[in-house]
Coordinates of C-alpha atoms in Angstrom, one line a residue:
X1 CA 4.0 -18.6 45.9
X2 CA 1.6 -15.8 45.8
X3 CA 2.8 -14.6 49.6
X4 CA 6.1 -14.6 48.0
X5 CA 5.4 -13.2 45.0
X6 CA 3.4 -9.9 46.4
X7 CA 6.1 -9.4 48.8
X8 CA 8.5 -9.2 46.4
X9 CA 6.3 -7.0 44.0
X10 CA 5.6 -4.9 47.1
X11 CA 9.1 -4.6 48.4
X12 CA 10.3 -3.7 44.5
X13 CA 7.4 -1.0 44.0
X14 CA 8.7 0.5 47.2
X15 CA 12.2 0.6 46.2
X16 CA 11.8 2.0 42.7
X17 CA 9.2 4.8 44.3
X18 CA 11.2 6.1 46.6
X19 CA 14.1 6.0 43.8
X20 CA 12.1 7.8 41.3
X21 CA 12.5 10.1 39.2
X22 CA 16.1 7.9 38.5
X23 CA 16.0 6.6 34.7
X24 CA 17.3 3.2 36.2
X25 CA 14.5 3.3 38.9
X26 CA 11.3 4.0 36.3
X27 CA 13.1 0.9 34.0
X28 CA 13.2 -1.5 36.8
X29 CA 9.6 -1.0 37.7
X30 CA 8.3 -1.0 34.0
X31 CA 10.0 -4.4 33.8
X32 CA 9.0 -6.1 36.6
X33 CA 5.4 -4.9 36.6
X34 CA 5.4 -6.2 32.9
X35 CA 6.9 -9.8 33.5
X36 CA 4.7 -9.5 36.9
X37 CA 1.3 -9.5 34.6
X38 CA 1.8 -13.4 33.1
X39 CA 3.0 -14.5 36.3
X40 CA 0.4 -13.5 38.3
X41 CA -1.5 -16.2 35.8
X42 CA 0.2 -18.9 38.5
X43 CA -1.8 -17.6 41.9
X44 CA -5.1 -16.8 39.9
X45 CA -6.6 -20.2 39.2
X46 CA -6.5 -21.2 42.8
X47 CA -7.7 -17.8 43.9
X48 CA -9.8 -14.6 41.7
X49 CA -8.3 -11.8 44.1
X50 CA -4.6 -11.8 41.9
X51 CA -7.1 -10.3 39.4
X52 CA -6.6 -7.3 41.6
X53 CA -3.0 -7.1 41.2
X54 CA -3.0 -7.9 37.8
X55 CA -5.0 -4.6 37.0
X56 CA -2.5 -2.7 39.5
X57 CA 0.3 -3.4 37.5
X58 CA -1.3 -2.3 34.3
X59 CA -1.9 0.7 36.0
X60 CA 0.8 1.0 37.3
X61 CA 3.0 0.5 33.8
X62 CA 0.2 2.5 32.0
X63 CA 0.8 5.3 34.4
X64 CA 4.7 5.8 34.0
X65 CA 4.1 6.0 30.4
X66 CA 6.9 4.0 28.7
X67 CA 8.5 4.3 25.4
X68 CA 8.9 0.7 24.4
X69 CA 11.6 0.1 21.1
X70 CA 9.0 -0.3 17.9
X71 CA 8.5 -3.7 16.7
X72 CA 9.3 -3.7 12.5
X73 CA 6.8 -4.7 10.5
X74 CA 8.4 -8.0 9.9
X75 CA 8.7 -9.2 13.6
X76 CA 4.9 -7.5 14.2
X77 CA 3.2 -9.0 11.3
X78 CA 4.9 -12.6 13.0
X79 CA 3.6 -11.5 16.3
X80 CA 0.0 -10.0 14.9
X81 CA -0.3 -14.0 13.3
X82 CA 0.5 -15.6 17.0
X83 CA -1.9 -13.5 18.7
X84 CA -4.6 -13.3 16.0
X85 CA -4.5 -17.4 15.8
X86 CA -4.7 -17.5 19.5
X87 CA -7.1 -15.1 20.2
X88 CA -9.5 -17.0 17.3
X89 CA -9.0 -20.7 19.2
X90 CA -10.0 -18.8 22.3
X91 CA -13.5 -17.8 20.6
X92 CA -14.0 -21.4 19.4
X93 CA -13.0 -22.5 22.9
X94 CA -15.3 -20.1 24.5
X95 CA -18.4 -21.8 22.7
X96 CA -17.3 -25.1 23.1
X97 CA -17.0 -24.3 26.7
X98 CA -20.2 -22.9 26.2
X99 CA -21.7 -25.7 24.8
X100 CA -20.6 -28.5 27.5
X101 CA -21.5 -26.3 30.3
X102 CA -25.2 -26.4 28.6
X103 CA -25.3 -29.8 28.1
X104 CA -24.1 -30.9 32.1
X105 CA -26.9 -28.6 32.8
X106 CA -29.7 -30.0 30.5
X107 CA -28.8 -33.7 29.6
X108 CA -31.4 -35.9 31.0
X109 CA -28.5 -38.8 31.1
X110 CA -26.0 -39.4 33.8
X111 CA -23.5 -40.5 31.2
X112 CA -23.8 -37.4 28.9
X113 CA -24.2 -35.2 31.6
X114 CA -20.6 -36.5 34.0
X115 CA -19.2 -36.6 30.3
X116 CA -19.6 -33.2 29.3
X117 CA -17.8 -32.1 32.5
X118 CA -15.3 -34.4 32.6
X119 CA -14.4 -33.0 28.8
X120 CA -14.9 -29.1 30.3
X121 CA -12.0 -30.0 33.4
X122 CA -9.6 -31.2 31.0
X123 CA -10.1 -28.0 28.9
X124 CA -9.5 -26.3 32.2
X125 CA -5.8 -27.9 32.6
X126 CA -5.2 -28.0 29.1
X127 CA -6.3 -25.5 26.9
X128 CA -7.3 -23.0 29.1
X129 CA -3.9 -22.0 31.3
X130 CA -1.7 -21.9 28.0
X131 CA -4.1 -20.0 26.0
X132 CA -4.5 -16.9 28.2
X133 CA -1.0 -16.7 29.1
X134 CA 0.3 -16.6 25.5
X135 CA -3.5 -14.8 24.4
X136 CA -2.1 -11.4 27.2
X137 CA 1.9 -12.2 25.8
X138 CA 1.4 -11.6 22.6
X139 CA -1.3 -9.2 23.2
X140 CA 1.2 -7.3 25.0
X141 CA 4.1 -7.5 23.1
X142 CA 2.1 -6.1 20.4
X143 CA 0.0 -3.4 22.3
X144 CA 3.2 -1.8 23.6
X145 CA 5.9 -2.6 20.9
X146 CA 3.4 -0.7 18.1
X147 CA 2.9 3.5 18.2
X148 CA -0.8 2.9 18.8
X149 CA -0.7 0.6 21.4
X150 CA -2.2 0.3 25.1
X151 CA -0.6 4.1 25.9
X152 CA -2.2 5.7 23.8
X153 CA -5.6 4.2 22.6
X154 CA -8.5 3.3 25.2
X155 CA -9.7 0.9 23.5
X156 CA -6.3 -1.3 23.1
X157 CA -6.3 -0.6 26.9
X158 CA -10.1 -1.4 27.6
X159 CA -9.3 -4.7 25.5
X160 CA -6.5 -5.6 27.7
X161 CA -8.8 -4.8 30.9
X162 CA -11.3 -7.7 29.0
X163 CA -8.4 -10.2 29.3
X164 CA -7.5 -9.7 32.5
X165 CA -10.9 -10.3 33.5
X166 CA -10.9 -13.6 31.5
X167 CA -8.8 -15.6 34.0
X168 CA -10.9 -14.1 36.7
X169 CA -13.8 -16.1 35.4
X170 CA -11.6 -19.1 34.6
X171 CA -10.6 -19.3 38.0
X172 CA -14.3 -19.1 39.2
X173 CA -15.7 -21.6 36.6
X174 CA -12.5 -24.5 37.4
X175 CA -14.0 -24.8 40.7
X176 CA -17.1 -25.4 39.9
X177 CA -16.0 -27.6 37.3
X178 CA -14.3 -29.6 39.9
X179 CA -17.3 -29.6 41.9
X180 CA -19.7 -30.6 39.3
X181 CA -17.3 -33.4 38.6
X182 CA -17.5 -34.8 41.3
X183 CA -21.0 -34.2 42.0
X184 CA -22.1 -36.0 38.9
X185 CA -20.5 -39.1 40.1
X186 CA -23.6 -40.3 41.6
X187 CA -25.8 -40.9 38.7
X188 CA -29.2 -39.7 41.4
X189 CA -27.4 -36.3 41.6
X190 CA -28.5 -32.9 39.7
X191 CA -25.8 -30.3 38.6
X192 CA -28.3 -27.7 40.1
X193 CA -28.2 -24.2 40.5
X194 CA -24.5 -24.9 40.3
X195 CA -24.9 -26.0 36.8
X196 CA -26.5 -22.8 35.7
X197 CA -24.4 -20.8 37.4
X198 CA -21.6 -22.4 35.2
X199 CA -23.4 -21.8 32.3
X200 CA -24.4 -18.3 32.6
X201 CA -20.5 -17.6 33.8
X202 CA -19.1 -19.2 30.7
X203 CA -21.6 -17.2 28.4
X204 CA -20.4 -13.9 30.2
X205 CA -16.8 -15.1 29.4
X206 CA -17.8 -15.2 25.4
X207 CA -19.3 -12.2 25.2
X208 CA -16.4 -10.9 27.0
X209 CA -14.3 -12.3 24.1
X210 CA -16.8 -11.5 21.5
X211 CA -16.4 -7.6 22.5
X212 CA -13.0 -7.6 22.3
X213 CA -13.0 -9.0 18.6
X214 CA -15.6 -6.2 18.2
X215 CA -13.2 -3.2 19.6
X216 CA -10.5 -4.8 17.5
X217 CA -12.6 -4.2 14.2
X218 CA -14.2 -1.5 15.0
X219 CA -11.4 0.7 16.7
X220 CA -13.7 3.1 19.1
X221 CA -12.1 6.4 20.9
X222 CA -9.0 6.5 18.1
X223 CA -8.9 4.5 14.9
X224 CA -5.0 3.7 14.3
X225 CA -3.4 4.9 11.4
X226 CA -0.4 2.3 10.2
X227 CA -2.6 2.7 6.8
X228 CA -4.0 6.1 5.9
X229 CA -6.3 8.2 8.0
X230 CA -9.6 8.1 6.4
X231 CA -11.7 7.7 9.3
X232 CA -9.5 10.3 11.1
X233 CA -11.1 13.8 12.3
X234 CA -10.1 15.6 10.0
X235 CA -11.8 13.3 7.4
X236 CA -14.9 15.5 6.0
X237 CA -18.3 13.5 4.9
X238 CA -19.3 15.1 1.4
X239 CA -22.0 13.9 -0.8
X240 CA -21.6 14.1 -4.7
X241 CA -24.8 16.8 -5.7
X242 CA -24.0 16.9 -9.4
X243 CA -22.1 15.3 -12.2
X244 CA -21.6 16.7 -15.3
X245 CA -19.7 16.6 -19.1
X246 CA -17.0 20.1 -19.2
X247 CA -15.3 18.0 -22.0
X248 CA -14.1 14.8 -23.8
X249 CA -13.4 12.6 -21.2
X250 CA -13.7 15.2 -18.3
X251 CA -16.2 15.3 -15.8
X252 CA -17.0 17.7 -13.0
X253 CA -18.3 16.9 -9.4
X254 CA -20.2 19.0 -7.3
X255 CA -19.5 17.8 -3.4
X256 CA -21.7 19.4 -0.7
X257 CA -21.1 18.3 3.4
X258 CA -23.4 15.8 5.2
X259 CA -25.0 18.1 7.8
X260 CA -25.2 21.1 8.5
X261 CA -21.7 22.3 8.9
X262 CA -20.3 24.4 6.0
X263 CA -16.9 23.0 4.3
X264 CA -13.5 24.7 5.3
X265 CA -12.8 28.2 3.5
X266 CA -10.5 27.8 0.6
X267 CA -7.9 30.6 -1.1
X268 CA -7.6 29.8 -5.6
X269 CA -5.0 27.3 -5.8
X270 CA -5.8 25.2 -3.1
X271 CA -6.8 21.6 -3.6
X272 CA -8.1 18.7 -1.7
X273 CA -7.5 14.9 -0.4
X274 CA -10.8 12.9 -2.7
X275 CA -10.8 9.7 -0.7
X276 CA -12.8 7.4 -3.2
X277 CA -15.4 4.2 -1.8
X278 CA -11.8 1.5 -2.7
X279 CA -10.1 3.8 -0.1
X280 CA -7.7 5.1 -3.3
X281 CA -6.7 8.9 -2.3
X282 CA -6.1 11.3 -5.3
X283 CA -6.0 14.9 -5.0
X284 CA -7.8 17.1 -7.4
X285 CA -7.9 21.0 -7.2
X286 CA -10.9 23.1 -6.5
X287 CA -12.2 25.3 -9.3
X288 CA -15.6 26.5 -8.0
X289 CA -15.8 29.8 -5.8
X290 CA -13.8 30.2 -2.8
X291 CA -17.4 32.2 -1.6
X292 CA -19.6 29.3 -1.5
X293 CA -19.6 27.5 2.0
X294 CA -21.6 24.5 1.2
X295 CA -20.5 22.8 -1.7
X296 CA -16.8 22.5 -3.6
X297 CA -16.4 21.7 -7.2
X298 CA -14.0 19.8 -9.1
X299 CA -12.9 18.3 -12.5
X300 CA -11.6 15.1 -13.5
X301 CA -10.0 14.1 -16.4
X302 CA -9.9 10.4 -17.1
X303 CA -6.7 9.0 -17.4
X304 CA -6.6 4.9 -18.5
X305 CA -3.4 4.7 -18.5
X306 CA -3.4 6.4 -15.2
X307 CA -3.2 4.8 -11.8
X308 CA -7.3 4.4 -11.7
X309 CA -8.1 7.3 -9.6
X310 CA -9.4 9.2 -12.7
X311 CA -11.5 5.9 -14.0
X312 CA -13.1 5.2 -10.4
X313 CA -13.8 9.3 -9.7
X314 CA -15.7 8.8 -13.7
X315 CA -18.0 6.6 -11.6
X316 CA -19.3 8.6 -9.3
X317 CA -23.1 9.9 -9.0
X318 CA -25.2 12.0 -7.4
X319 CA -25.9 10.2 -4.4
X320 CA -22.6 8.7 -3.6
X321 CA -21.1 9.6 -0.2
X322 CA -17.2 9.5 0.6
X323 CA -14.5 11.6 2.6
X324 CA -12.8 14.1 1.5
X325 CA -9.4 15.6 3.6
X326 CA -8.0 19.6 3.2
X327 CA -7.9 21.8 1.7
X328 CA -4.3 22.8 1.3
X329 CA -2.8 25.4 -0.9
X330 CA 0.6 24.5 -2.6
X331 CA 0.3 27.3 -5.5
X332 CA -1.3 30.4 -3.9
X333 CA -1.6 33.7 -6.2
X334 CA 1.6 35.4 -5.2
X335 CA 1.9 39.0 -5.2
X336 CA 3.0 40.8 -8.5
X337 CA 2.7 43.3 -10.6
X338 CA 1.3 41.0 -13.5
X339 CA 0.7 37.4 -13.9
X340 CA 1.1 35.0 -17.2
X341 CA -0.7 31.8 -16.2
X342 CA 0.2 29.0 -18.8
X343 CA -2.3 25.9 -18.7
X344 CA -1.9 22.3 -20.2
X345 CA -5.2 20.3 -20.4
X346 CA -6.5 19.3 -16.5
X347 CA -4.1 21.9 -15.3
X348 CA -6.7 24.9 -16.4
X349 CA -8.1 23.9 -12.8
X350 CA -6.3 25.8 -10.3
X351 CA -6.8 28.8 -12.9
X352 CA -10.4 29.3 -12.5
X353 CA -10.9 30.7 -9.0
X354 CA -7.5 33.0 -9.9
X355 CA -9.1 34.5 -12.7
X356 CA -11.7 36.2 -11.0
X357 CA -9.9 37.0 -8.1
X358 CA -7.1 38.3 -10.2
X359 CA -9.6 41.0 -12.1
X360 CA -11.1 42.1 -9.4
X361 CA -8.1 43.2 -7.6
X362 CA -7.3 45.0 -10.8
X363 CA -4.4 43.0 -11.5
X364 CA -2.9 42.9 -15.2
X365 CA -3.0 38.7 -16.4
X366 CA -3.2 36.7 -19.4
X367 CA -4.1 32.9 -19.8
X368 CA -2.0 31.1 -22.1
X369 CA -4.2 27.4 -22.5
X370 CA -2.9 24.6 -24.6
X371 CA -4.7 21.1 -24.7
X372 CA -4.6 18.4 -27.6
X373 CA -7.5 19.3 -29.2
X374 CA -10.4 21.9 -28.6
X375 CA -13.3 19.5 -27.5
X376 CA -10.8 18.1 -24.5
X377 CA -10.0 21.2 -23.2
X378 CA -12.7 21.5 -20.4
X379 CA -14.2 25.4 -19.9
X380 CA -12.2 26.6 -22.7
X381 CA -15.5 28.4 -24.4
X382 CA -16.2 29.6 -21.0
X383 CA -13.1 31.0 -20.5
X384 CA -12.7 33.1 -23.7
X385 CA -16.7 34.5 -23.7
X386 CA -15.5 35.6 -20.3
X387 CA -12.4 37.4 -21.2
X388 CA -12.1 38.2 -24.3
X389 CA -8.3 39.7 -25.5
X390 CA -6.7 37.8 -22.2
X391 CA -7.1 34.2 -22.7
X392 CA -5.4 32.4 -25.5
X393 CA -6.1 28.9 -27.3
X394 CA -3.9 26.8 -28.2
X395 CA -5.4 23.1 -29.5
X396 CA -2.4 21.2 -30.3
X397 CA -4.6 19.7 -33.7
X398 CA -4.7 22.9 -34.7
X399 CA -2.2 25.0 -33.6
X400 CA 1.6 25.0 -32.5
X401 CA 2.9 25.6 -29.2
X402 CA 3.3 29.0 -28.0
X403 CA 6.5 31.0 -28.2
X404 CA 7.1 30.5 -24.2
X405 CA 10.2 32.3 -24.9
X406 CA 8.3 35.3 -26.2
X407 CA 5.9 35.5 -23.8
X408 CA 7.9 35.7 -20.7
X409 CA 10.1 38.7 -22.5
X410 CA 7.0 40.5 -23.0
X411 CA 6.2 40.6 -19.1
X412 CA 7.0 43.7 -16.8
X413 CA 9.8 42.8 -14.5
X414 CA 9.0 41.2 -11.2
X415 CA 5.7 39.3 -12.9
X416 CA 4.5 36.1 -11.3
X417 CA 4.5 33.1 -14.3
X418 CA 2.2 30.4 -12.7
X419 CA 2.3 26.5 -15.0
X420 CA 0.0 23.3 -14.1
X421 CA -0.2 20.7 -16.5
X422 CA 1.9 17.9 -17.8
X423 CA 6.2 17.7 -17.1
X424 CA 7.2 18.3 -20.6
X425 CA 5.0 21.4 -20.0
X426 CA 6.3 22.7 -16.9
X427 CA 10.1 21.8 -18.0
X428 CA 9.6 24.1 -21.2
X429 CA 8.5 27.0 -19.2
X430 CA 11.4 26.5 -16.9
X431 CA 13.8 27.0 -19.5
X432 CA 12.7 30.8 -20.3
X433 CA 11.6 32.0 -16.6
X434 CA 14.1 33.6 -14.7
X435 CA 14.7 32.7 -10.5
X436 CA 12.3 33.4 -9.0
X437 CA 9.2 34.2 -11.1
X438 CA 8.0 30.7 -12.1
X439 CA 5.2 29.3 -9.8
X440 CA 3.8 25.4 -10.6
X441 CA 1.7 22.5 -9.7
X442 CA 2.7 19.3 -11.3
X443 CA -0.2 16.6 -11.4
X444 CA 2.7 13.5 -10.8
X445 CA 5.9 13.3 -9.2
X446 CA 9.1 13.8 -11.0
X447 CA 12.7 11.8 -10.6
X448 CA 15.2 13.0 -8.1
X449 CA 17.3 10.9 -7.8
X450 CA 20.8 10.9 -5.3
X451 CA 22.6 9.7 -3.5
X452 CA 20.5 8.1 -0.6
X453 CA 22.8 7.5 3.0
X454 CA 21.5 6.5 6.3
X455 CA 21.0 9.5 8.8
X456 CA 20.0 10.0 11.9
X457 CA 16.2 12.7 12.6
X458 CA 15.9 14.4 15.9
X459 CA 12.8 14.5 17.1
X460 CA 13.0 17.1 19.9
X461 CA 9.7 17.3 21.0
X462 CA 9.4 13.8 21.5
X463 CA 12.8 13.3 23.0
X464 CA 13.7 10.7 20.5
X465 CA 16.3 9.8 17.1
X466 CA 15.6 7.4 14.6
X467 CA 17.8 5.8 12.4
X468 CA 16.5 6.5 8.5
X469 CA 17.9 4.1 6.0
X470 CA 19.7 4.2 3.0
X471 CA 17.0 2.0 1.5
X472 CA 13.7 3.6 4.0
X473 CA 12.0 6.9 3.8
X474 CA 12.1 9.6 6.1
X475 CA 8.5 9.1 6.7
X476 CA 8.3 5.7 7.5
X477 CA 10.8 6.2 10.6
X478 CA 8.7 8.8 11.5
X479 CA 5.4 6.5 11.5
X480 CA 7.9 4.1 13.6
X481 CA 7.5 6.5 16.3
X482 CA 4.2 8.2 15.7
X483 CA 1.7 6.8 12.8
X484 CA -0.6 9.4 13.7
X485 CA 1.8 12.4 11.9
X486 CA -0.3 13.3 8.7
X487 CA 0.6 11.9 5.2
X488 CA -1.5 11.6 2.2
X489 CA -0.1 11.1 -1.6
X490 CA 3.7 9.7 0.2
X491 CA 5.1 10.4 -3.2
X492 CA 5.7 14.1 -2.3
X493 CA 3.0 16.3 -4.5
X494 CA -0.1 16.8 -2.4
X495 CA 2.3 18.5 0.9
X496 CA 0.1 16.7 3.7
X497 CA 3.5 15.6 5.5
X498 CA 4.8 19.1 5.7
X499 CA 7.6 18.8 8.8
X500 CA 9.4 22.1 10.3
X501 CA 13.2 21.6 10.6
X502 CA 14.8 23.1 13.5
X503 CA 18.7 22.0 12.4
X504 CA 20.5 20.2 9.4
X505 CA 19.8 20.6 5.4
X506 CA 17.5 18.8 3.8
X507 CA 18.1 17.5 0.4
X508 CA 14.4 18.5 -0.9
X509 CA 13.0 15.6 -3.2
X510 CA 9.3 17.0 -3.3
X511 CA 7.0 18.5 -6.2
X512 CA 5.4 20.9 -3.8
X513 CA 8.2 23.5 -3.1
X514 CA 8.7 26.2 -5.9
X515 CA 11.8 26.1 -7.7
X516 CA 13.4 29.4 -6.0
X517 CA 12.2 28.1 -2.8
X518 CA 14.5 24.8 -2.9
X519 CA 17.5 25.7 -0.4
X520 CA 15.1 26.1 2.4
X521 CA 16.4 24.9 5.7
X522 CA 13.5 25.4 7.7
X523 CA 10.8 22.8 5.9
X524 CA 10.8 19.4 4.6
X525 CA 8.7 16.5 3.0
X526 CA 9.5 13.2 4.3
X527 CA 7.6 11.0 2.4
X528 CA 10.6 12.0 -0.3
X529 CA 13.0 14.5 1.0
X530 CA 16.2 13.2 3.1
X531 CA 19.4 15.1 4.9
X532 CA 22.1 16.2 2.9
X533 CA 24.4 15.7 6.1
X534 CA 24.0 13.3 8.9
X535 CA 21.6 14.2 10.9
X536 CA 18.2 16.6 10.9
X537 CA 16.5 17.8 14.0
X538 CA 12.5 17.9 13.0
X539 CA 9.9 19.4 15.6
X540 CA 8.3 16.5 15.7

């Protein structure tokens, strides 16, 4: 069978080779060498060298790089529970196996001893064949029918290498097995050197199997991302320095990096990824100095009716490491003649880098800041100490809300009007400001709702189209095809999943594009936005 069998893989390999670069000649060879692997099982027992061709095939599928149709997440969570339940027999197995091969060796009676490997030679036809064939299947199935799979992550592939090795050692230890067997007939006869042999092989094969639960967990040389990205690169260490009280029920958190590395330069408006010790991921703006290197600050204002970001960032102390991801600047200061910047509570944030940066360039402003009541709006005594005539209070105990109306008629034409702070907020000043002048930052995502139709995204650098639901997100086909393309809030306000569009019109669903800025062609979020048409081509 295994003459047979290598002819036949030889005389294929051939073929196909000499055929390549033909689409029908690359297929052919993918799928043989793939149903080639499990059958290759048949001639290894007998003999370790199929071990050999075992690995060439790998290589040889690994090295044509196929694109293998995604498995849902239905079918892969079904084959995820095969393969996990398998591949935890196999490590009870191993130290069972472990154990018997120990006790031929040391048992000081002929029954125990002949016993224990009479038991290890019927795990050998058993247990044994069945579980590494469907242990590699499902392995497999899952490693190449998932975007981070044995193509692309070393440590999928260095597990698979572990496996293959696994019937290598079975195929050595059965005929000892046999051996011993029969040597342990004769109640005057020692298992031997043979004996430990068996022992130390079968301990080789569980730490074989141990690492490879090990890799799984610990994901070396490219952690996946089918969840979010924390452990990514682009993850940043910080610790929290300082915690303090700016107002009732608001905190602010000084975060300086681990090391020696200064943090990322940052423009005012700009905010970051705060990915807190649960693994919940909020995003909160910077307010400190875009000058300082080593630390950035920012304020929090608890929210318990919120969705317990704001209560678990409350928690914090000076001491406490996590990650942090950014910065990324949705609401730069745009260039204008003057600027009206119109604040609701938290959303005086983003303001305080502008400020300074705003007088310094010489540039005419005025702060409008409303909050419920003086005591909750954080750095409001600050603020007007600092400049006094330019920044307005507004408590809402105390006083009514501003003529919005009357303020944007007051400015020179072609002035900037910035908002951040709560909807009803935002909505009011987008009423009185014409096209074009209004600039925000909302701190939740608002309804748009539409009509929602399948279509079809082009992904041209990848070669391939996905098919996005009428019921499915943009994103989510993406992640079909590449998990490792960036996404953060998914509910489209923080702008991590910013995609260029090459062709089509996207119906924009997002928080982060400015209103006069919402029949671009060449942009979209996916975590929100869809096609107007039938089809978008991404440069994905």
């Amino acid at each position: 069978m295994g003459v047979i069998g290598y002819a036949v893989a030889a005389a294929v390999s051939l073929g196909c080779a000499a055929a390549l670069p033909k689409q029908g000649a690359r297929r052919l060879l993918i799928g043989f060498h793939l149903a080639f692997v499990p059958m290759q099982f048949l001639f290894a027992f007998p003999n370790p060298v199929p071990n050999l061709g075992m690995a060439l095939s790998v290589g040889i599928v690994v090295g044509l790089r196929p694109r293998f149709p995604r498995l849902s997440q239905r079918a892969r969570k079904i084959w995820l529970v095969l393969h996990i339940g398998i591949s935890v027999g196999w490590l009870g197995l191993s130290l069972g196996m472990l154990t018997l091969a120990l006790t031929g060796s040391l048992a000081r009676t002929h029954a125990v001893r002949h016993g224990a490997y009479e038991i290890f030679h019927v795990f050998d036809l058993v247990i044994v064949i069945p579980s590494v064939v469907l242990t590699i299947v499902t392995g497999l199935v899952l490693s190449l029918g998932t975007p981070w799979g044995l193509v692309k992550h070393r440590w999928v592939l260095t597990k698979f290498l572990i496996s293959l090795a696994i019937p290598g050692a079975a195929a050595v230890e059965s005929r000892w097995v046999t051996e011993l067997v029969a040597r342990t007939e004769d109640p005057a006869t020692e298992p031997g050197a043979l004996g430990v042999a068996l022992a130390v092989t079968v301990g080789c094969f569980a730490i074989s199997l141990w690492t490879a639960t090990i890799l799984s967990v610990l994901k070396p040389w490219g952690r996946t991302r089918w969840g979010r990205d924390a452990g990514s690169p682009s993850t940043i260490t910080v610790t929290v320095t300082d915690r303090g009280q700016v107002a009732e029920d608001t905190v602010a958190l000084t975060l300086e990096p681990v090391g020696d590395r200064d943090l990322p330069p940052w423009e005012p408006g700009a905010h970051v990824d705060l990915i807190l010790p649960s693994g919940l991921i909020r995003q909160y703006s910077l307010c400190g100095d875009p000058a300082e290197t080593r630390r950035y600050r920012l304020a929090v204002l608890r929210e318990p009716g919120g969705r317990g970001g704001s209560l678990e960032a409350h928690t914090l102390h000076p001491g406490t490491r996590l990650e942090i991801r950014g910065p990324r600047n949705n609401f730069p200061i745009a260039e204008a003649p003057a600027h009206l910047l119109i604040a609701g509570g938290i959303g005086i944030t983003p303001f305080l880098p502008m400020l300074p940066r705003l007088t310094a360039a010489g540039v005419p402003w005025r702060l409008v800041y409303r909050g419920r009541s003086l005591d909750r709006m954080a750095y409001a005594g600050q603020l007007e100490a600092a400049y006094p005539g330019r920044v307005s209070l507004h408590p809402a105990d105390t006083h009514p809300r501003p003529d919005l109306a009357e303020l944007v008629r007051r400015l020179p034409a072609g002035a900037a009007v910035y908002c951040c702070g709560p909807t009803g907020l935002i909505e009011a000043v987008a009423q009185e400001c014409p096209h074009g002048t209004l600039h925000v930052e909302r701190f939740a995502s608002t309804s748009r709702e539409g009509s929602r139709h399948p279509f079809d995204a082009e992904l041209r650098r990848s070669g391939r189209t996905v098919r996005v639901p009428a019921d499915g997100t943009l994103l989510a086909a993406l992640h079909e095809v590449d998990p490792g393309l960036p996404a953060s809030c998914t509910n489209g306000v923080c702008g991590s999943c910013r995609t260029p569009v090459l062709d089509g019109v996207p119906d924009h669903r997002d928080d982060v594009l400015q209103p006069h800025e919402r029949d671009r062609t060449d942009v979209v979020y996916p975590c929100v936005s869809r096609a107007r048409g039938d089809k978008l081509v991404l440069d994905v």
